[in-house]
PDB file of C-alpha atoms in Angstrom:
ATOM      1  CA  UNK F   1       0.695 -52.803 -18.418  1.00 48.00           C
ATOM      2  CA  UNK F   2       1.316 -52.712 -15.175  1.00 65.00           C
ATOM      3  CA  UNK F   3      -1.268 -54.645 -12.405  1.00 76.00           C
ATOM      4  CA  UNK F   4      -3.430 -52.778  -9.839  1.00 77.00           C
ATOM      5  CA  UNK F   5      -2.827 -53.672  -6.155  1.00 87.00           C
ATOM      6  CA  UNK F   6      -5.785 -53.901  -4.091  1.00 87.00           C
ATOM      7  CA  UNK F   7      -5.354 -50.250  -2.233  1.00 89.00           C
ATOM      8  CA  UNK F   8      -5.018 -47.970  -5.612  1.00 91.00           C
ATOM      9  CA  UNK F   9      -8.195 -49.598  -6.634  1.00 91.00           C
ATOM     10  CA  UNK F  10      -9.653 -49.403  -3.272  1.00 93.00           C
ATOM     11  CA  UNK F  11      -8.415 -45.532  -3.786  1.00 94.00           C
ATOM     12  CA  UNK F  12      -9.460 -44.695  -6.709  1.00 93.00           C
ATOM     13  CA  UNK F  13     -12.372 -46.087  -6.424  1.00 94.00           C
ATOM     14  CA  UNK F  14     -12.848 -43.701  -2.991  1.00 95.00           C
ATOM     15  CA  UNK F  15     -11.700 -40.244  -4.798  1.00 95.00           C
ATOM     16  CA  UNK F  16     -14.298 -41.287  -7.457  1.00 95.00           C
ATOM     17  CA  UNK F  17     -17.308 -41.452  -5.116  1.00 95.00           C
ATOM     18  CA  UNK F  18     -16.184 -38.060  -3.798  1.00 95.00           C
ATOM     19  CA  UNK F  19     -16.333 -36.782  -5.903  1.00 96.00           C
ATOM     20  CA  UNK F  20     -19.572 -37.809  -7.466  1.00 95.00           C
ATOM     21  CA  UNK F  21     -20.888 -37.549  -3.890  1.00 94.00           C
ATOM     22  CA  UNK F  22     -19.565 -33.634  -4.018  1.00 93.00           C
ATOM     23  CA  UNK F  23     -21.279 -33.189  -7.341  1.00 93.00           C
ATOM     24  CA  UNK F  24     -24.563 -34.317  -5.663  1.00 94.00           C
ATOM     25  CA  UNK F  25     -24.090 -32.211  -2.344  1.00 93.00           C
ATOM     26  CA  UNK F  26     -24.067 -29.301  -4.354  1.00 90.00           C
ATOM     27  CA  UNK F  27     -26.280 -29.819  -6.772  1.00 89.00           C
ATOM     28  CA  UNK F  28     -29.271 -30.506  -4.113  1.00 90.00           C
ATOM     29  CA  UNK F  29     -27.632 -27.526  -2.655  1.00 89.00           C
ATOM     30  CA  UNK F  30     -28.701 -25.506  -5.784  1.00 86.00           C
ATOM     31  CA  UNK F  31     -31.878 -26.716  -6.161  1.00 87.00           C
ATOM     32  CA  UNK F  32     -32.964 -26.265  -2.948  1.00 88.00           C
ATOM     33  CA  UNK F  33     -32.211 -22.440  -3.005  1.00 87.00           C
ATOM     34  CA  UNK F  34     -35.547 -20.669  -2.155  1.00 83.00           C
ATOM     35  CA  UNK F  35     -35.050 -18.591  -5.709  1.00 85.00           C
ATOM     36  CA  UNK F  36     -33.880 -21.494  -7.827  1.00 85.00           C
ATOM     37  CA  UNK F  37     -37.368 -22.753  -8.631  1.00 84.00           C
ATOM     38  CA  UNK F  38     -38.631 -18.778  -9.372  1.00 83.00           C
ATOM     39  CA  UNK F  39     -35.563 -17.952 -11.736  1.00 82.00           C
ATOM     40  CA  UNK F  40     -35.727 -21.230 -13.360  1.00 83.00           C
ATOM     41  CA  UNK F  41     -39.108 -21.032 -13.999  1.00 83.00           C
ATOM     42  CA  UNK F  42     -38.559 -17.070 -15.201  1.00 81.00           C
ATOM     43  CA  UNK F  43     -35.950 -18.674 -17.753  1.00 81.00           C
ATOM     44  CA  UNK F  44     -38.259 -20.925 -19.365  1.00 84.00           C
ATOM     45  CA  UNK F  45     -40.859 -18.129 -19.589  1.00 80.00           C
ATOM     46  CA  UNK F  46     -38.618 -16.240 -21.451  1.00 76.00           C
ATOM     47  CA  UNK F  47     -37.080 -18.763 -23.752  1.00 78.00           C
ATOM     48  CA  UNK F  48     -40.983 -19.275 -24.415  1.00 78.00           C
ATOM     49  CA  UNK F  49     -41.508 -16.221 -25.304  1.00 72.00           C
ATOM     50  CA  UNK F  50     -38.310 -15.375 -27.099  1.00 70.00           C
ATOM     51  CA  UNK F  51     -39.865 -18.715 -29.743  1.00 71.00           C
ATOM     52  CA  UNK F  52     -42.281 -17.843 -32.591  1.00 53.00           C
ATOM     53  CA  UNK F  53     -45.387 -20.012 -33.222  1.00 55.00           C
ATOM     54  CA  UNK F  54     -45.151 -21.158 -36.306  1.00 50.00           C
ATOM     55  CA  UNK F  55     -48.448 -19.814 -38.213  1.00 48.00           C
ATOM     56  CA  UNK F  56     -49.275 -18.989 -41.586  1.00 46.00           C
ATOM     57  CA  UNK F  57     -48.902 -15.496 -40.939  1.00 46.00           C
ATOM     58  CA  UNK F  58     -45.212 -16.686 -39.510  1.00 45.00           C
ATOM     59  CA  UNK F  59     -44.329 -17.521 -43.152  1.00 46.00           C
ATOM     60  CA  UNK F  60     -44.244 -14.402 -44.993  1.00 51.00           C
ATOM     61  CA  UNK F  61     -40.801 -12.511 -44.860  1.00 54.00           C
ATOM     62  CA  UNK F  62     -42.013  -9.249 -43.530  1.00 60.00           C
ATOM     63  CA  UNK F  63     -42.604 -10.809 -40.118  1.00 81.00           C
ATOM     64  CA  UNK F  64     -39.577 -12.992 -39.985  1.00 82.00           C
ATOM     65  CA  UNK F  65     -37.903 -10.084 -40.822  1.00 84.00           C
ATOM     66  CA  UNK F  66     -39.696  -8.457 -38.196  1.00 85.00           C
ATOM     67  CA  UNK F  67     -39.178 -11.495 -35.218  1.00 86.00           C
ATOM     68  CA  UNK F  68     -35.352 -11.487 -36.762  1.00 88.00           C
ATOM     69  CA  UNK F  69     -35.465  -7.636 -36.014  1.00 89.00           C
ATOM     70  CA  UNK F  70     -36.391  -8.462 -32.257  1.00 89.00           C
ATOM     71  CA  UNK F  71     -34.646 -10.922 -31.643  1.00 90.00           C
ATOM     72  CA  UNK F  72     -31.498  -8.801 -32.712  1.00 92.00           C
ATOM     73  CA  UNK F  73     -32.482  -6.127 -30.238  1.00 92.00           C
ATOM     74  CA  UNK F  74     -33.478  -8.364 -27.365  1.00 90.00           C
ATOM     75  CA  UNK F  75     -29.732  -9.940 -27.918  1.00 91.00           C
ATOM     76  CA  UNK F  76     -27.791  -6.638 -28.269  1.00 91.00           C
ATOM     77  CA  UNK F  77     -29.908  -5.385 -25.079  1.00 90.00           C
ATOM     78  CA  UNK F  78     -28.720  -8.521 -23.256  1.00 89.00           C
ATOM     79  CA  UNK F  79     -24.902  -7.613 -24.350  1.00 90.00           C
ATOM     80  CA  UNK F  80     -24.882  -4.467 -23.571  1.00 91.00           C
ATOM     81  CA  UNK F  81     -26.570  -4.437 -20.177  1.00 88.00           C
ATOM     82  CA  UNK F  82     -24.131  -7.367 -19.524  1.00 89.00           C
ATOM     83  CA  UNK F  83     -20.808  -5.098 -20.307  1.00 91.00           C
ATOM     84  CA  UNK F  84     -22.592  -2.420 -18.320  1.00 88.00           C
ATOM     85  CA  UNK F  85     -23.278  -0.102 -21.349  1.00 90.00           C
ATOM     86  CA  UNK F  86     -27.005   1.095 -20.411  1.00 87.00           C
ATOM     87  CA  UNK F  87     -27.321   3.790 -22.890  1.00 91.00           C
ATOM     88  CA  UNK F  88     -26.788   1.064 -25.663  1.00 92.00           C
ATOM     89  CA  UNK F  89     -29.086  -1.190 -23.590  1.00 90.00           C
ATOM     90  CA  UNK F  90     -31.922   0.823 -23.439  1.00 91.00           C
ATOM     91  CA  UNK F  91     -31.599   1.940 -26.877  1.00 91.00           C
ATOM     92  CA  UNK F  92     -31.832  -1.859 -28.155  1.00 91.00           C
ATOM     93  CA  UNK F  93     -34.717  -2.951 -25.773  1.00 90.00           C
ATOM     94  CA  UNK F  94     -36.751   0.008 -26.344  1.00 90.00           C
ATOM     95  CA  UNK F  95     -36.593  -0.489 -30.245  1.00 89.00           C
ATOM     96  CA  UNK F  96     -37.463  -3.906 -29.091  1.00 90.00           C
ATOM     97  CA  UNK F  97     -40.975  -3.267 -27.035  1.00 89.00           C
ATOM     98  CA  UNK F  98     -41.701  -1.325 -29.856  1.00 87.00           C
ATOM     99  CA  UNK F  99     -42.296  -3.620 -32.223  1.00 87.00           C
ATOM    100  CA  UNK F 100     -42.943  -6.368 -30.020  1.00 83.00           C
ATOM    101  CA  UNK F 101     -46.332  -8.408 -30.670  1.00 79.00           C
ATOM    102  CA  UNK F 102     -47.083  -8.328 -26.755  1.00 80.00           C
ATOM    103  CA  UNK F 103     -44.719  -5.690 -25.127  1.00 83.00           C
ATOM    104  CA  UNK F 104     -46.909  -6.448 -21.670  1.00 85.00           C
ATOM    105  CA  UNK F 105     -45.393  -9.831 -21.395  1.00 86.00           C
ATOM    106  CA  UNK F 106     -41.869  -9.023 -22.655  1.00 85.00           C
ATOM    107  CA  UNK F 107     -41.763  -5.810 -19.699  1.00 86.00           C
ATOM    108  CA  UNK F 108     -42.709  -8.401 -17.198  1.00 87.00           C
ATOM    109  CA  UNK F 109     -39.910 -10.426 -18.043  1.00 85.00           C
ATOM    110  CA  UNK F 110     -37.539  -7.452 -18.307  1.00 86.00           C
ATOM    111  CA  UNK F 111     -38.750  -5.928 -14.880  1.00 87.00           C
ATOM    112  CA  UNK F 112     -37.613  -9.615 -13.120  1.00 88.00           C
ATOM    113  CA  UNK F 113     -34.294  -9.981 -15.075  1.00 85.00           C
ATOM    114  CA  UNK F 114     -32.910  -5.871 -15.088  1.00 87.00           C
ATOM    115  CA  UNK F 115     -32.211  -3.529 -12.418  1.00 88.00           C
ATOM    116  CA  UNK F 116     -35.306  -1.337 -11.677  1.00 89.00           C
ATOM    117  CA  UNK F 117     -32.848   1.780 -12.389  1.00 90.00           C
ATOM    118  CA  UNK F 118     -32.620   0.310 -16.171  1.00 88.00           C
ATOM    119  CA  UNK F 119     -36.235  -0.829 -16.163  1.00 90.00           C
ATOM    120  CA  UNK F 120     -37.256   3.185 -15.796  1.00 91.00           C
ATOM    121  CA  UNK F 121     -34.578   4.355 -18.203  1.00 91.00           C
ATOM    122  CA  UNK F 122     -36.358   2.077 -20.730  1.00 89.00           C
ATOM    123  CA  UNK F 123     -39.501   2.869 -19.624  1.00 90.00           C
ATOM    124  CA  UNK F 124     -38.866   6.361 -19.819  1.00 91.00           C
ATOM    125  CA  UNK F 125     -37.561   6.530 -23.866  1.00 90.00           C
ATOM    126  CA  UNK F 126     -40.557   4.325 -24.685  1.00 88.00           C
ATOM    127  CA  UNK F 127     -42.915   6.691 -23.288  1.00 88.00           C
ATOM    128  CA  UNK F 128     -40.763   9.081 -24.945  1.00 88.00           C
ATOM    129  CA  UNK F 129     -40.709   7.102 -28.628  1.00 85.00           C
ATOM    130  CA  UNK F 130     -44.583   6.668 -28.012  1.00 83.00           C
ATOM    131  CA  UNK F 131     -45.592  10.378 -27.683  1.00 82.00           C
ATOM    132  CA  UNK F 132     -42.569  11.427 -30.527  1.00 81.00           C
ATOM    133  CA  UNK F 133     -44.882   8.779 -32.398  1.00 72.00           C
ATOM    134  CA  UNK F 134     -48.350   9.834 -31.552  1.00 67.00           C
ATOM    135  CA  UNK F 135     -47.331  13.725 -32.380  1.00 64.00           C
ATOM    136  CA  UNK F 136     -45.827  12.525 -35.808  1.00 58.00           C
ATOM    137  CA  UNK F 137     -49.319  10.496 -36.805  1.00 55.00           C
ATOM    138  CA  UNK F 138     -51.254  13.261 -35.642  1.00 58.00           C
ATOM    139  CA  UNK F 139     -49.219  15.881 -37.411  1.00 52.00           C
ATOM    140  CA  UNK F 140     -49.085  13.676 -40.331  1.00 47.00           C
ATOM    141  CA  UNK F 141     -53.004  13.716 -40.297  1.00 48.00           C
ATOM    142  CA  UNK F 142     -52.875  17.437 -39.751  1.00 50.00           C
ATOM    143  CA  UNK F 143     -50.760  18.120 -43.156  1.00 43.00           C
ATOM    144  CA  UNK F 144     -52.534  15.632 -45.248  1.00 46.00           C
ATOM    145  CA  UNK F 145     -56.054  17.713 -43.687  1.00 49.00           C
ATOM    146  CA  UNK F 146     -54.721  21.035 -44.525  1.00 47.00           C
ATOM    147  CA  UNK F 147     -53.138  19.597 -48.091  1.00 45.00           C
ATOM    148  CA  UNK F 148     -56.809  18.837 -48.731  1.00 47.00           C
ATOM    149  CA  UNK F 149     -57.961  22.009 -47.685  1.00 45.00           C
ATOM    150  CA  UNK F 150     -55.776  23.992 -49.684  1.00 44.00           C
ATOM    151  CA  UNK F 151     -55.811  21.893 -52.794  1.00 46.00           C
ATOM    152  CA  UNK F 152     -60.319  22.657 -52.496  1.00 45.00           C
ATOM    153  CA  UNK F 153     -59.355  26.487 -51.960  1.00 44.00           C
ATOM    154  CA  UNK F 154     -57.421  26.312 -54.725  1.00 46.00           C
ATOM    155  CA  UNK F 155     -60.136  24.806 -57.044  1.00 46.00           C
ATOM    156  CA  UNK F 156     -62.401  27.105 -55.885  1.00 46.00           C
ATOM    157  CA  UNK F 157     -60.582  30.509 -56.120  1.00 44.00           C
ATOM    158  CA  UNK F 158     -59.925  28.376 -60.302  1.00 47.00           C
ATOM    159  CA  UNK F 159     -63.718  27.605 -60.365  1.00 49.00           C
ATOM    160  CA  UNK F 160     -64.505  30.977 -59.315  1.00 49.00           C
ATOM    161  CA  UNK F 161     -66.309  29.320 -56.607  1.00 45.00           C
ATOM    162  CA  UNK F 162     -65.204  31.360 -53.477  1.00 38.00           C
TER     163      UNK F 162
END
């Protein structure tokens, strides 16, 4: 091996604080953006919520299924809206609000991290999924009320009770 003159040490040891000292310069420079604090603290609120308290509820397999089902969603959302395929993207986080726990929180985080032109789309097919559900449960309740009303006529007109 070969000995190290004074001036390559006194070298490298110069492109070595450089770049340390460039690493530094730019990292303050990141931290001191005026949105670095907001977005970091918007990451963590979502990672937060994104993690299921464990619970004795938690334990049965119809709601991990459930938070496995979400989760899914939530990351096929993310993919899609990332390749720019919004119909897919709205698709996967509307199924997701549906189902989620606390869809208040989870659109709060979505309106911060999505365009506000994919924010109404969603918006717009779960108000849509909501009424298409309300008219099936009332309908629903409509046909099992007339079932029971026809299955009494029926009796009756048997019973001779009409």
């Amino acid at each position: 091996m070969s000995k190290l003159n004074g001036a390559t040490v006194i070298l490298i040891g110069l492109a070595t604080l450089a770049i340390v000292g460039y690493c530094i310069y730019f990292d303050s420079k990141r931290r001191k953006h005026p949105l670095y604090k907001r977005r970091l603290y918007e990451r963590r609120q979502f990672e937060r919520l994104l993690k299921v308290p464990q619970t004795e509820h938690s334990c049965s397999p119809l709601n991990a299924e459930v938070v496995e089902y979400f989760l899914q969603r939530v990351y096929l959302g993310e993919t899609y809206f990332r390749r720019n395929d919004w119909n897919r993207a709205v698709h996967n986080f509307s199924n997701a609000i549906m189902i989620c726990a606390d869809p208040h929180i989870f659109l709060c985080k979505l309106r911060r991290i999505i365009p506000k032109e994919l924010y109404e789309q969603i918006m717009a097919r779960v108000r849509l999924l909501v009424h298409t559900s309300d008219n099936w449960s009332r309908s629903s309740c409509q046909l099992s009320n007339d079932s029971n009303e026809s299955n009494r006529t029926q009796s009756e007109i048997k019973n001779g009770d009409y």
